[in-house]
PDB file of C-alpha atoms and ligand atoms in Angstrom:
ATOM      1  CA  MET A   1       0.000   0.000   0.000  1.00  0.00           C
ATOM      2  CA  PRO A   2       1.543   3.322  -1.055  1.00  0.00           C
ATOM      3  CA  PHE A   3       1.650   6.058   1.560  1.00  0.00           C
ATOM      4  CA  THR A   4       2.685   9.718   1.770  1.00  0.00           C
ATOM      5  CA  ILE A   5       4.312  11.458   4.727  1.00  0.00           C
ATOM      6  CA  LEU A   6       2.642  14.778   5.573  1.00  0.00           C
ATOM      7  CA  PRO A   7       2.959  17.279   8.407  1.00  0.00           C
ATOM      8  CA  LEU A   8       0.434  16.651  11.185  1.00  0.00           C
ATOM      9  CA  THR A   9      -2.586  18.993  11.052  1.00  0.00           C
ATOM     10  CA  ALA A  10      -5.761  19.420  13.114  1.00  0.00           C
ATOM     11  CA  ASP A  11      -7.662  17.396  10.482  1.00  0.00           C
ATOM     12  CA  HIS A  12      -5.631  14.300  11.409  1.00  0.00           C
ATOM     13  CA  LEU A  13      -6.209  14.456  15.165  1.00  0.00           C
ATOM     14  CA  ASP A  14      -9.290  12.211  15.384  1.00  0.00           C
ATOM     15  CA  GLN A  15      -7.484   9.413  13.544  1.00  0.00           C
ATOM     16  CA  VAL A  16      -4.271   9.939  15.509  1.00  0.00           C
ATOM     17  CA  VAL A  17      -6.170   9.663  18.803  1.00  0.00           C
ATOM     18  CA  ALA A  18      -7.944   6.508  17.558  1.00  0.00           C
ATOM     19  CA  ILE A  19      -4.530   4.958  16.794  1.00  0.00           C
ATOM     20  CA  HIS A  20      -3.211   6.025  20.214  1.00  0.00           C
ATOM     21  CA  LEU A  21      -6.196   4.398  21.967  1.00  0.00           C
ATOM     22  CA  ALA A  22      -5.731   1.173  19.993  1.00  0.00           C
ATOM     23  CA  ARG A  23      -1.962   1.054  20.575  1.00  0.00           C
ATOM     24  CA  PHE A  24      -1.427   2.386  24.074  1.00  0.00           C
ATOM     25  CA  PRO A  25      -4.443   1.213  26.106  1.00  0.00           C
ATOM     26  CA  GLU A  26      -2.343   0.790  29.246  1.00  0.00           C
ATOM     27  CA  ASP A  27      -0.512   4.148  29.191  1.00  0.00           C
ATOM     28  CA  PHE A  28      -1.102   6.563  32.018  1.00  0.00           C
ATOM     29  CA  ILE A  29      -1.999   9.361  29.602  1.00  0.00           C
ATOM     30  CA  THR A  30      -4.597   7.074  27.976  1.00  0.00           C
ATOM     31  CA  SER A  31      -6.252   6.606  31.351  1.00  0.00           C
ATOM     32  CA  LEU A  32      -6.882  10.380  31.455  1.00  0.00           C
ATOM     33  CA  GLY A  33      -9.435   9.802  28.718  1.00  0.00           C
ATOM     34  CA  ARG A  34     -10.047  10.326  25.028  1.00  0.00           C
ATOM     35  CA  GLY A  35     -11.165  13.930  25.565  1.00  0.00           C
ATOM     36  CA  TRP A  36      -7.844  14.881  27.138  1.00  0.00           C
ATOM     37  CA  LEU A  37      -5.868  13.213  24.335  1.00  0.00           C
ATOM     38  CA  ARG A  38      -8.030  14.919  21.696  1.00  0.00           C
ATOM     39  CA  ARG A  39      -8.254  18.386  23.258  1.00  0.00           C
ATOM     40  CA  VAL A  40      -4.925  18.760  25.055  1.00  0.00           C
ATOM     41  CA  PHE A  41      -2.209  16.169  24.492  1.00  0.00           C
ATOM     42  CA  TYR A  42      -2.107  15.869  20.688  1.00  0.00           C
ATOM     43  CA  PRO A  43      -3.133  19.478  19.885  1.00  0.00           C
ATOM     44  CA  ALA A  44      -0.137  20.530  22.012  1.00  0.00           C
ATOM     45  CA  TYR A  45       2.154  19.198  19.252  1.00  0.00           C
ATOM     46  CA  LEU A  46       0.484  21.671  16.880  1.00  0.00           C
ATOM     47  CA  GLU A  47       0.046  24.635  19.190  1.00  0.00           C
ATOM     48  CA  LEU A  48       3.004  24.803  21.573  1.00  0.00           C
ATOM     49  CA  ALA A  49       6.504  26.043  20.775  1.00  0.00           C
ATOM     50  CA  GLY A  50       8.824  23.245  19.706  1.00  0.00           C
ATOM     51  CA  GLY A  51       6.122  20.639  19.069  1.00  0.00           C
ATOM     52  CA  PHE A  52       5.795  18.896  15.706  1.00  0.00           C
ATOM     53  CA  GLY A  53       4.408  15.777  14.095  1.00  0.00           C
ATOM     54  CA  PHE A  54       3.977  13.846  10.858  1.00  0.00           C
ATOM     55  CA  VAL A  55       1.450  11.355   9.567  1.00  0.00           C
ATOM     56  CA  ALA A  56       1.654   8.612   6.974  1.00  0.00           C
ATOM     57  CA  VAL A  57      -1.463   8.725   4.800  1.00  0.00           C
ATOM     58  CA  GLY A  58      -2.466   5.867   2.500  1.00  0.00           C
ATOM     59  CA  GLU A  59      -5.843   5.389   0.814  1.00  0.00           C
ATOM     60  CA  ASN A  60      -7.095   8.606   2.471  1.00  0.00           C
ATOM     61  CA  THR A  61      -6.512   7.130   5.908  1.00  0.00           C
ATOM     62  CA  VAL A  62      -3.902   7.933   8.540  1.00  0.00           C
ATOM     63  CA  ARG A  63      -1.804   4.760   8.694  1.00  0.00           C
ATOM     64  CA  GLY A  64       0.622   6.012  11.307  1.00  0.00           C
ATOM     65  CA  TYR A  65       1.916   9.088  13.098  1.00  0.00           C
ATOM     66  CA  ILE A  66       4.938  10.403  14.926  1.00  0.00           C
ATOM     67  CA  VAL A  67       5.110  13.335  17.356  1.00  0.00           C
ATOM     68  CA  GLY A  68       8.079  14.944  19.049  1.00  0.00           C
ATOM     69  CA  SER A  69       9.428  18.149  20.473  1.00  0.00           C
ATOM     70  CA  GLU A  70      12.531  20.244  19.958  1.00  0.00           C
ATOM     71  CA  ASP A  71      13.091  20.673  23.687  1.00  0.00           C
ATOM     72  CA  SER A  72      11.312  18.002  25.665  1.00  0.00           C
ATOM     73  CA  ARG A  73      11.790  19.578  29.098  1.00  0.00           C
ATOM     74  CA  SER A  74      10.335  22.928  28.131  1.00  0.00           C
ATOM     75  CA  PHE A  75       7.652  21.345  25.937  1.00  0.00           C
ATOM     76  CA  TYR A  76       6.171  19.193  28.715  1.00  0.00           C
ATOM     77  CA  ALA A  77       6.412  22.063  31.203  1.00  0.00           C
ATOM     78  CA  GLN A  78       4.462  24.229  28.723  1.00  0.00           C
ATOM     79  CA  MET A  79       1.902  21.463  28.252  1.00  0.00           C
ATOM     80  CA  LEU A  80       1.253  21.240  32.006  1.00  0.00           C
ATOM     81  CA  ARG A  81       0.752  25.013  32.191  1.00  0.00           C
ATOM     82  CA  TRP A  82      -1.228  25.253  28.943  1.00  0.00           C
ATOM     83  CA  ARG A  83      -4.537  23.658  29.879  1.00  0.00           C
ATOM     84  CA  THR A  84      -4.018  23.058  33.562  1.00  0.00           C
ATOM     85  CA  PHE A  85      -7.737  23.079  34.272  1.00  0.00           C
ATOM     86  CA  GLY A  86      -8.388  20.451  31.569  1.00  0.00           C
ATOM     87  CA  LEU A  87      -5.637  18.242  32.943  1.00  0.00           C
ATOM     88  CA  ALA A  88      -6.792  18.641  36.555  1.00  0.00           C
ATOM     89  CA  TRP A  89     -10.404  17.911  35.590  1.00  0.00           C
ATOM     90  CA  SER A  90      -9.473  14.832  33.499  1.00  0.00           C
ATOM     91  CA  PHE A  91      -7.351  13.511  36.345  1.00  0.00           C
ATOM     92  CA  LEU A  92     -10.020  14.108  39.008  1.00  0.00           C
ATOM     93  CA  TRP A  93     -12.716  12.514  36.869  1.00  0.00           C
ATOM     94  CA  ALA A  94     -10.529   9.482  36.140  1.00  0.00           C
ATOM     95  CA  ALA A  95      -9.535   9.197  39.818  1.00  0.00           C
ATOM     96  CA  LEU A  96     -13.176   9.336  40.943  1.00  0.00           C
ATOM     97  CA  ARG A  97     -14.022   6.443  38.660  1.00  0.00           C
ATOM     98  CA  ARG A  98     -10.806   4.539  39.356  1.00  0.00           C
ATOM     99  CA  PRO A  99      -9.157   5.521  42.660  1.00  0.00           C
ATOM    100  CA  ARG A 100      -6.044   3.466  41.802  1.00  0.00           C
ATOM    101  CA  MET A 101      -5.270   6.286  39.314  1.00  0.00           C
ATOM    102  CA  ILE A 102      -3.787   8.220  42.232  1.00  0.00           C
ATOM    103  CA  LYS A 103      -1.304   5.421  42.952  1.00  0.00           C
ATOM    104  CA  ARG A 104      -0.522   5.282  39.236  1.00  0.00           C
ATOM    105  CA  ALA A 105       0.040   9.022  38.994  1.00  0.00           C
ATOM    106  CA  LEU A 106       2.506   8.825  41.889  1.00  0.00           C
ATOM    107  CA  ALA A 107       4.307   5.940  40.153  1.00  0.00           C
ATOM    108  CA  VAL A 108       4.533   7.981  36.929  1.00  0.00           C
ATOM    109  CA  ARG A 109       5.949  10.905  38.923  1.00  0.00           C
ATOM    110  CA  ARG A 110       8.597   8.600  40.443  1.00  0.00           C
ATOM    111  CA  THR A 111       9.455   7.237  36.974  1.00  0.00           C
ATOM    112  CA  VAL A 112       9.826  10.747  35.512  1.00  0.00           C
ATOM    113  CA  ARG A 113      12.053  11.711  38.449  1.00  0.00           C
ATOM    114  CA  ALA A 114      14.213   8.581  37.983  1.00  0.00           C
ATOM    115  CA  GLU A 115      14.801   9.443  34.327  1.00  0.00           C
ATOM    116  CA  PRO A 116      18.418  10.106  33.446  1.00  0.00           C
ATOM    117  CA  GLU A 117      19.373  13.447  31.930  1.00  0.00           C
ATOM    118  CA  PRO A 118      18.208  13.329  28.279  1.00  0.00           C
ATOM    119  CA  PRO A 119      21.177  12.977  25.910  1.00  0.00           C
ATOM    120  CA  ALA A 120      19.721  15.659  23.595  1.00  0.00           C
ATOM    121  CA  PRO A 121      17.044  18.350  23.900  1.00  0.00           C
ATOM    122  CA  ALA A 122      14.790  16.968  21.138  1.00  0.00           C
ATOM    123  CA  ASP A 123      12.670  13.890  21.682  1.00  0.00           C
ATOM    124  CA  LEU A 124      10.497  11.424  19.817  1.00  0.00           C
ATOM    125  CA  SER A 125       7.396  11.256  22.031  1.00  0.00           C
ATOM    126  CA  TYR A 126       5.185   8.729  20.240  1.00  0.00           C
ATOM    127  CA  VAL A 127       5.248   6.751  17.016  1.00  0.00           C
ATOM    128  CA  ALA A 128       2.467   4.318  16.210  1.00  0.00           C
ATOM    129  CA  LEU A 129       0.710   2.658  13.314  1.00  0.00           C
ATOM    130  CA  LYS A 130      -2.905   1.837  12.721  1.00  0.00           C
ATOM    131  CA  PRO A 131      -3.165  -1.889  13.533  1.00  0.00           C
ATOM    132  CA  GLY A 132      -2.681  -3.942  10.375  1.00  0.00           C
ATOM    133  CA  SER A 133      -0.176  -1.529   8.766  1.00  0.00           C
ATOM    134  CA  GLU A 134       3.022  -2.979  10.263  1.00  0.00           C
ATOM    135  CA  ARG A 135       6.249  -4.050   8.554  1.00  0.00           C
ATOM    136  CA  ARG A 136       5.779  -1.997   5.387  1.00  0.00           C
ATOM    137  CA  GLY A 137       8.373   0.617   6.233  1.00  0.00           C
ATOM    138  CA  ILE A 138       5.856   3.205   7.509  1.00  0.00           C
ATOM    139  CA  GLY A 139       7.434   3.496  10.960  1.00  0.00           C
ATOM    140  CA  ALA A 140      10.909   3.886   9.424  1.00  0.00           C
ATOM    141  CA  ALA A 141       9.610   6.579   7.026  1.00  0.00           C
ATOM    142  CA  LEU A 142       8.059   8.484   9.949  1.00  0.00           C
ATOM    143  CA  VAL A 143      11.362   8.396  11.858  1.00  0.00           C
ATOM    144  CA  SER A 144      13.171   9.644   8.703  1.00  0.00           C
ATOM    145  CA  ALA A 145      10.723  12.577   8.484  1.00  0.00           C
ATOM    146  CA  LEU A 146      11.373  13.413  12.137  1.00  0.00           C
ATOM    147  CA  ALA A 147      15.155  13.169  11.625  1.00  0.00           C
ATOM    148  CA  ASP A 148      15.073  15.379   8.493  1.00  0.00           C
ATOM    149  CA  TYR A 149      12.935  17.960  10.289  1.00  0.00           C
ATOM    150  CA  LEU A 150      15.203  18.141  13.326  1.00  0.00           C
ATOM    151  CA  ARG A 151      18.409  18.146  11.238  1.00  0.00           C
ATOM    152  CA  ALA A 152      17.085  21.049   9.130  1.00  0.00           C
ATOM    153  CA  ARG A 153      16.517  22.944  12.381  1.00  0.00           C
ATOM    154  CA  GLY A 154      20.095  22.414  13.530  1.00  0.00           C
ATOM    155  CA  HIS A 155      19.609  19.562  16.011  1.00  0.00           C
ATOM    156  CA  GLU A 156      22.408  17.042  16.454  1.00  0.00           C
ATOM    157  CA  GLY A 157      20.466  14.323  18.245  1.00  0.00           C
ATOM    158  CA  CYS A 158      17.055  13.076  19.294  1.00  0.00           C
ATOM    159  CA  TRP A 159      16.225  10.845  22.249  1.00  0.00           C
ATOM    160  CA  VAL A 160      13.475   8.370  22.966  1.00  0.00           C
ATOM    161  CA  LYS A 161      12.794   6.010  25.830  1.00  0.00           C
ATOM    162  CA  GLY A 162      11.156   2.610  25.764  1.00  0.00           C
ATOM    163  CA  TRP A 163      10.776  -0.602  27.673  1.00  0.00           C
ATOM    164  CA  ALA A 164      13.981  -2.557  27.202  1.00  0.00           C
ATOM    165  CA  ASP A 165      12.069  -5.832  27.541  1.00  0.00           C
ATOM    166  CA  ASN A 166       9.776  -5.034  24.598  1.00  0.00           C
ATOM    167  CA  PRO A 167      11.443  -6.676  21.571  1.00  0.00           C
ATOM    168  CA  GLN A 168       9.132  -4.845  19.153  1.00  0.00           C
ATOM    169  CA  THR A 169      10.108  -1.310  20.165  1.00  0.00           C
ATOM    170  CA  ASP A 170      13.717  -2.234  20.911  1.00  0.00           C
ATOM    171  CA  GLY A 171      14.061  -3.876  17.468  1.00  0.00           C
ATOM    172  CA  PHE A 172      12.343  -0.961  15.739  1.00  0.00           C
ATOM    173  CA  TYR A 173      14.321   1.813  17.432  1.00  0.00           C
ATOM    174  CA  GLN A 174      17.647   0.085  16.861  1.00  0.00           C
ATOM    175  CA  ALA A 175      16.792  -0.653  13.197  1.00  0.00           C
ATOM    176  CA  ALA A 176      15.915   3.066  12.800  1.00  0.00           C
ATOM    177  CA  GLY A 177      19.390   4.015  14.054  1.00  0.00           C
ATOM    178  CA  PHE A 178      18.647   4.787  17.708  1.00  0.00           C
ATOM    179  CA  ARG A 179      21.556   3.698  19.906  1.00  0.00           C
ATOM    180  CA  PRO A 180      20.891   2.544  23.474  1.00  0.00           C
ATOM    181  CA  VAL A 181      22.706   4.900  25.849  1.00  0.00           C
ATOM    182  CA  GLN A 182      21.436   3.953  29.281  1.00  0.00           C
ATOM    183  CA  ASP A 183      19.268   1.360  30.998  1.00  0.00           C
ATOM    184  CA  TYR A 184      17.459   2.199  34.202  1.00  0.00           C
ATOM    185  CA  TYR A 185      14.803   0.722  36.443  1.00  0.00           C
ATOM    186  CA  SER A 186      11.770   2.427  37.869  1.00  0.00           C
ATOM    187  CA  ASP A 187       8.621   1.033  39.440  1.00  0.00           C
ATOM    188  CA  GLY A 188       9.539  -2.502  38.492  1.00  0.00           C
ATOM    189  CA  ARG A 189      10.099  -1.676  34.802  1.00  0.00           C
ATOM    190  CA  HIS A 190      13.294  -1.931  32.852  1.00  0.00           C
ATOM    191  CA  TRP A 191      13.625   1.234  30.765  1.00  0.00           C
ATOM    192  CA  ARG A 192      16.072   2.037  28.008  1.00  0.00           C
ATOM    193  CA  LEU A 193      17.102   5.464  26.803  1.00  0.00           C
ATOM    194  CA  TYR A 194      18.180   5.736  23.149  1.00  0.00           C
ATOM    195  CA  VAL A 195      19.701   8.515  21.064  1.00  0.00           C
ATOM    196  CA  LEU A 196      19.639   9.056  17.319  1.00  0.00           C
ATOM    197  CA  ASP A 197      22.756  10.799  16.021  1.00  0.00           C
ATOM    198  CA  LEU A 198      21.569  13.304  13.409  1.00  0.00           C
ATOM    199  CA  VAL A 199      25.076  14.400  12.411  1.00  0.00           C
ATOM    200  CA  ARG A 200      26.585  10.983  11.674  1.00  0.00           C
ATOM    201  CA  PRO A 201      23.517   8.795  11.130  1.00  0.00           C
TER     202      PRO A 201
HETATM  203  C1  COA B 301       6.867  -0.060  16.437  1.00  0.00           C
HETATM  204  C2  COA B 301       6.137   0.312  15.134  1.00  0.00           C
HETATM  205  C3  COA B 301       5.958   1.849  15.074  1.00  0.00           C
HETATM  206  C4  COA B 301       6.973  -0.171  13.952  1.00  0.00           C
HETATM  207  O1  COA B 301       6.412   0.336  12.738  1.00  0.00           O
HETATM  208  P1  COA B 301       6.565  -0.474  11.347  1.00  0.00           P
HETATM  209  O2  COA B 301       6.044   0.395  10.256  1.00  0.00           O
HETATM  210  O3  COA B 301       5.970  -1.809  11.475  1.00  0.00           O
HETATM  211  O4  COA B 301       8.133  -0.594  11.236  1.00  0.00           O
HETATM  212  P2  COA B 301       8.943  -0.754   9.847  1.00  0.00           P
HETATM  213  O5  COA B 301       8.150  -1.574   8.875  1.00  0.00           O
HETATM  214  O6  COA B 301       9.361   0.593   9.386  1.00  0.00           O
HETATM  215  O7  COA B 301      10.193  -1.604  10.340  1.00  0.00           O
HETATM  216  C5  COA B 301      11.520  -1.145  10.221  1.00  0.00           C
HETATM  217  C6  COA B 301      12.405  -2.132  10.932  1.00  0.00           C
HETATM  218  O8  COA B 301      12.189  -2.070  12.350  1.00  0.00           O
HETATM  219  C7  COA B 301      12.345  -3.381  12.927  1.00  0.00           C
HETATM  220  N1  COA B 301      11.060  -3.825  13.472  1.00  0.00           N
HETATM  221  C8  COA B 301       9.819  -3.379  13.145  1.00  0.00           C
HETATM  222  N2  COA B 301       8.876  -4.038  13.859  1.00  0.00           N
HETATM  223  C9  COA B 301       9.541  -4.938  14.621  1.00  0.00           C
HETATM  224  C10 COA B 301       9.113  -5.931  15.550  1.00  0.00           C
HETATM  225  N3  COA B 301       7.803  -6.135  15.821  1.00  0.00           N
HETATM  226  N4  COA B 301      10.054  -6.674  16.177  1.00  0.00           N
HETATM  227  C11 COA B 301      11.375  -6.479  15.924  1.00  0.00           C
HETATM  228  N5  COA B 301      11.836  -5.570  15.026  1.00  0.00           N
HETATM  229  C12 COA B 301      10.929  -4.808  14.390  1.00  0.00           C
HETATM  230  C13 COA B 301      12.749  -4.296  11.762  1.00  0.00           C
HETATM  231  O9  COA B 301      14.174  -4.316  11.698  1.00  0.00           O
HETATM  232  C14 COA B 301      12.146  -3.581  10.577  1.00  0.00           C
HETATM  233  O10 COA B 301      12.794  -3.886   9.352  1.00  0.00           O
HETATM  234  P3  COA B 301      12.291  -5.195   8.531  1.00  0.00           P
HETATM  235  O11 COA B 301      10.812  -5.154   8.448  1.00  0.00           O
HETATM  236  O12 COA B 301      12.957  -5.010   7.187  1.00  0.00           O
HETATM  237  O13 COA B 301      12.790  -6.377   9.299  1.00  0.00           O
HETATM  238  C15 COA B 301       4.726  -0.392  15.048  1.00  0.00           C
HETATM  239  O14 COA B 301       4.899  -1.784  15.194  1.00  0.00           O
HETATM  240  C16 COA B 301       3.731   0.088  16.112  1.00  0.00           C
HETATM  241  O15 COA B 301       2.945   0.993  15.867  1.00  0.00           O
HETATM  242  N6  COA B 301       3.774  -0.555  17.310  1.00  0.00           N
HETATM  243  C17 COA B 301       2.834  -0.182  18.396  1.00  0.00           C
HETATM  244  C18 COA B 301       3.152   1.182  18.972  1.00  0.00           C
HETATM  245  C19 COA B 301       4.542   1.246  19.600  1.00  0.00           C
HETATM  246  O16 COA B 301       4.963   0.338  20.312  1.00  0.00           O
HETATM  247  N7  COA B 301       5.244   2.375  19.321  1.00  0.00           N
HETATM  248  C20 COA B 301       6.600   2.595  19.856  1.00  0.00           C
HETATM  249  C21 COA B 301       6.593   3.198  21.208  1.00  0.00           C
HETATM  250  S1  COA B 301       6.083   4.925  21.183  1.00  0.00           S
END
């Protein structure tokens, strides 16, 4: 199936969120609800300084997407300040329905605090395909678009983190040129930090 890589726009957000929900059902940010993903998390990559994204479109359908930021620390700090009320409301609503959310939020906070210093300012936040579109080079093409974008803006590297014990993401990131730089453990998970060298790929 042929596909084209395009910059992410507001018109793609419904499909991007549908892919997120299908691919990351267990993520903490997913538990904040579809509304939060649709109105805050993904629009932030369009609206806030340093955010960007690309989609792979084939047969008029979004087959996959990638989002990242040019300075992850400042980007996530902006996101927390941007729609604080929306975030607080989504969290409270989720916690009322599922009180274990509070324990989860504390675990996420511990994990973020245990994170090593990022090896570069820019990050790849999420890359995912619509189920059924795998192993056709779409993920690799999305990473190439991200790399070209960051290189053109003078970046020398891009980092991403993943679960080291997930052979799918580990295999994909390493095939795309990401080099593991550090393993760490937090809340019973084995994490791996990777960096993509944009100067000597
Ligand atoms: C990970 C993901 C984005 C890969 O996308 P993809 O389009 O299937 O990847 P590509 O076809 O471009 O594969 C490029 C290379 O990556 C490696 N790779 C891809 N999927 C792999 C897998 N499941 N296991 C091991 N290696 C894999 C291979 O080396 C592959 O080359 P090959 O097909 O010639 O062997 C996709 O499987 C996905 O959406 N997974 C769920 C979401 C996710 O885990 N995202 C990453 C965390 S944010």
